[in-house]
C-alpha angles and dihedrals in degrees: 000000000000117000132197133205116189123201091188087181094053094037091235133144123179111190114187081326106319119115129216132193129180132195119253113273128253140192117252103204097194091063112021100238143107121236140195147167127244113203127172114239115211111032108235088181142010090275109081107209109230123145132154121260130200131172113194105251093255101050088048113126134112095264090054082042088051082045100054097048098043083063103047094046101043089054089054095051092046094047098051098042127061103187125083139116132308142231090258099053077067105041096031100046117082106214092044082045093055090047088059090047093047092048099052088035093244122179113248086248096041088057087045097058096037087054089054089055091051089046092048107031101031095038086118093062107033091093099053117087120268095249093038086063114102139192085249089058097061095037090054086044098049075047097055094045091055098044084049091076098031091165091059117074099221111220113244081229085067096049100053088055085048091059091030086061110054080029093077093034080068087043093053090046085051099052083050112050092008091172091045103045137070127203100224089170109062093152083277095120123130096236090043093066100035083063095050097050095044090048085052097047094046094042087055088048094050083045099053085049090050103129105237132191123262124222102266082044098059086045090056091040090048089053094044093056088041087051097046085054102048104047095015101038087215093160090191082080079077095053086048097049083051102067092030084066110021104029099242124163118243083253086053106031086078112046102076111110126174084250092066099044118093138172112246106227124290085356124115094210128086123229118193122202118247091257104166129209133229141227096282089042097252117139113248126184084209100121136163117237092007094288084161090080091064116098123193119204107222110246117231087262095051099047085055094051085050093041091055104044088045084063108052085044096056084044076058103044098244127161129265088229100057109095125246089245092065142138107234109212106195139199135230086253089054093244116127122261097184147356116198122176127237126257131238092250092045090048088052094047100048089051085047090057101036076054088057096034088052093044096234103148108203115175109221104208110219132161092233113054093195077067092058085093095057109127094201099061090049086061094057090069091075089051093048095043079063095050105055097044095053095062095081105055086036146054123248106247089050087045088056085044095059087049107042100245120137109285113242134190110280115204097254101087097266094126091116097051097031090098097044115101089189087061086059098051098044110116093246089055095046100043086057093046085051090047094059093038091063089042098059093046091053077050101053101028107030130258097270097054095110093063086044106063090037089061090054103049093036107044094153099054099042090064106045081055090053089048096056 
């Protein structure tokens, strides 16, 4: 590979011996830039390498001077010799092999596979040099490894990792040598972007096929978990409820503690940050693509699930801090020992089983049918009941908002806030978003829902209501 040593104060530059000079740079006031010749020392062949150099007056420093030249005379030496190292002396040699692992962090058993897939997917190109190698040679090579098995439907999954992998073998190339390699993956390929296309488009169909609850359904389903808190005191009925009425996920459904909800001002609802758990079910502020900025404002059903579970555990002495979603762990004298919080997996598994208790079948479509079992994904029924529901009281950028999904511009003017997360938490957005929430509970559940479940939690006191 081809190496560089600068000598910026004698305005020299040797490349694989062959030496480089250029002139002092001056300012050129007309057009407000410096300029300079770069003219090769010692003459290796009849052409004498000489060209003109500027750098605009802002961008001139040393580093954009090293940089200039590093261009120009690396393009002449590739392009007058044909001879350098290939792609295999990288991925086939151990020790070159060990440099791109350490650098990406790579376990020991995640390099060796990748190298496998470079070995086995990429074999047609590891003896071209690294700067012969086009887009159009991967492409033909991902499509020679696929036509090699014509009878097996590779995943789209399988050929992104494909292109990931000799993808950061370019990167690492790059950050070595950044003026001699190009990257000719970039994620541009033709068989890159046909995956993606045909995962999104299967992943919309299974999606349009995705069983949701009716509306009787989500009213037995609200009960059951409100059953399950009262004379159980199964506080992952709380979890459940939560993604039933705000669309949380099973990570974010409990993670919701009294500690976290908050009034928005001048406002008489509560709205509670995305926070996640973790496997253990602490809550943890660690989210992908800053979920954390969303605020969701807590539906009236909700409010009177939380409102009910804060006070038995301030009957029980537990802390602010515990979730609503939490294992109680009690004492003989009745007082709390602990209050740990549930985790994802435990969340999914319990609405997979209140679905089954309740003998509501719902039929989760999946590519894989090994896949069909997957808690997780059964879970999901509750978030997307939610969904769909919500698109008829709510635009569809506040609707992605709620859900974590990428904003986009609603019709409505909003382009030049859509990407704003403090447009979404302002008072007026969240009160909307609060206002068709409600609406879509006295929709699904009936207007008179609220009474309802207070009636039910609160027998006593309904009837002493009704008596007087």
């Amino acid at each position: 590979m081809t190496m560089l040593k600068f000598d910026l104060s004698g305005r020299r530059c040797e490349c694989d011996g062959h030496i480089y000079r250029w002139t002092e740079p001056r300012f050129d006031a007309r057009g407000g830039r410096y300029r300079f010749e770069l003219i090769e020392a010692i003459k290796p062949c009849a052409d004498r390498f000489q060209t003109e150099l500027s750098i605009c007056k802002d961008g001139f420093n040393n580093e954009a001077v090293r940089s200039k030249i590093a261009a120009k005379v690396l393009s002449f030496e590739s392009s007058r010799s044909k001879t350098g190292q290939s792609l295999a002396d990288y991925v086939s040699l151990t020790g070159k092999w060990e440099d791109i692992r350490s650098f990406f962090r790579w376990s020991t058993t995640t390099a060796k596979g990748y190298r496998g897939i470079l070995l086995d997917v990429f074999s047609s190109i590891l003896s071209m040099r690294v700067n012969d190698i086009t887009t159009a040679d991967i492409d033909a090579a991902v499509e020679e490894k696929v036509s090699r098995r014509s009878d097996y439907d590779y995943k789209a999954g399988t050929i992104r990792t494909w292109f990931k992998v000799i993808n950061r073998v370019f990167i690492y190339l790059v950050s070595l040598y950044p003026y001699s390699v190009n990257n000719p993956v970039r994620f541009n390929g033709k068989r890159m972007r046909e995956s993606r296309i045909d995962e999104k488009k299967r992943i919309m169909y299974s999606r349009l096929r995705q069983g949701a609850l009716y509306d009787s359904q989500k009213k037995q389903m609200l009960f059951a978990y409100l059953k399950e808190i009262k004379e159980m005191e199964d506080y992952r009925g709380v979890a459940a409820i939560t993604m039933l009425e705000s669309g949380r996920r099973p990570i974010e459904a409990g993670a919701i503690s009294p500690q976290v909800c908050f009034r928005p001002d001048g406002e008489d609802f509560l709205v509670a940050p995305v926070f996640e758990t973790d496997d253990n079910g602490d809550i943890t502020n660690k989210h992908k693509n800053k979920r954390a900025k969303r605020f969701i404002p807590i539906s009236p059903v909700l409010s009177v699930v939380f409102e009910f579970v804060a006070k038995r555990f301030k009957d029980v002495g537990v802390p602010e801090m515990a979730p609503f979603a939490a294992k109680l762990s009690l004492s003989k004298a009745g007082t709390v020992k602990s209050a740990k919080g549930f985790s994802p997996s435990q969340i999914s598994k319990y609405v997979h089983s209140s679905l089954k208790n309740e003998c509501i079948d719902i039929v989760v479509f999946v590519e894989d049918a090994s896949e069909d079992s997957d808690d997780n994904r059964r879970a999901y029924i509750l978030r997307y009941s939610f969904e769909t529901g919500l698109f008829s009281f709510l635009s569809l950028d506040r609707v992605q908002y709620i859900m974590g999904h990428k904003r986009v511009a609603s019709s409505e003017g909003a382009e030049c806030k859509a990407g704003s997360p403090g447009f979404y938490a302002s008072p007026q957005v969240q009160r909307e978003i609060y206002r068709a929430m409600e609406a879509y509970d006295f929709a699904v559940y009936g207007e008179s829902i609220i009474s309802e479940m207070k009636e039910y939690l609160y027998p006593k006191e309904a009837k002493n209501e009704s008596a007087a």
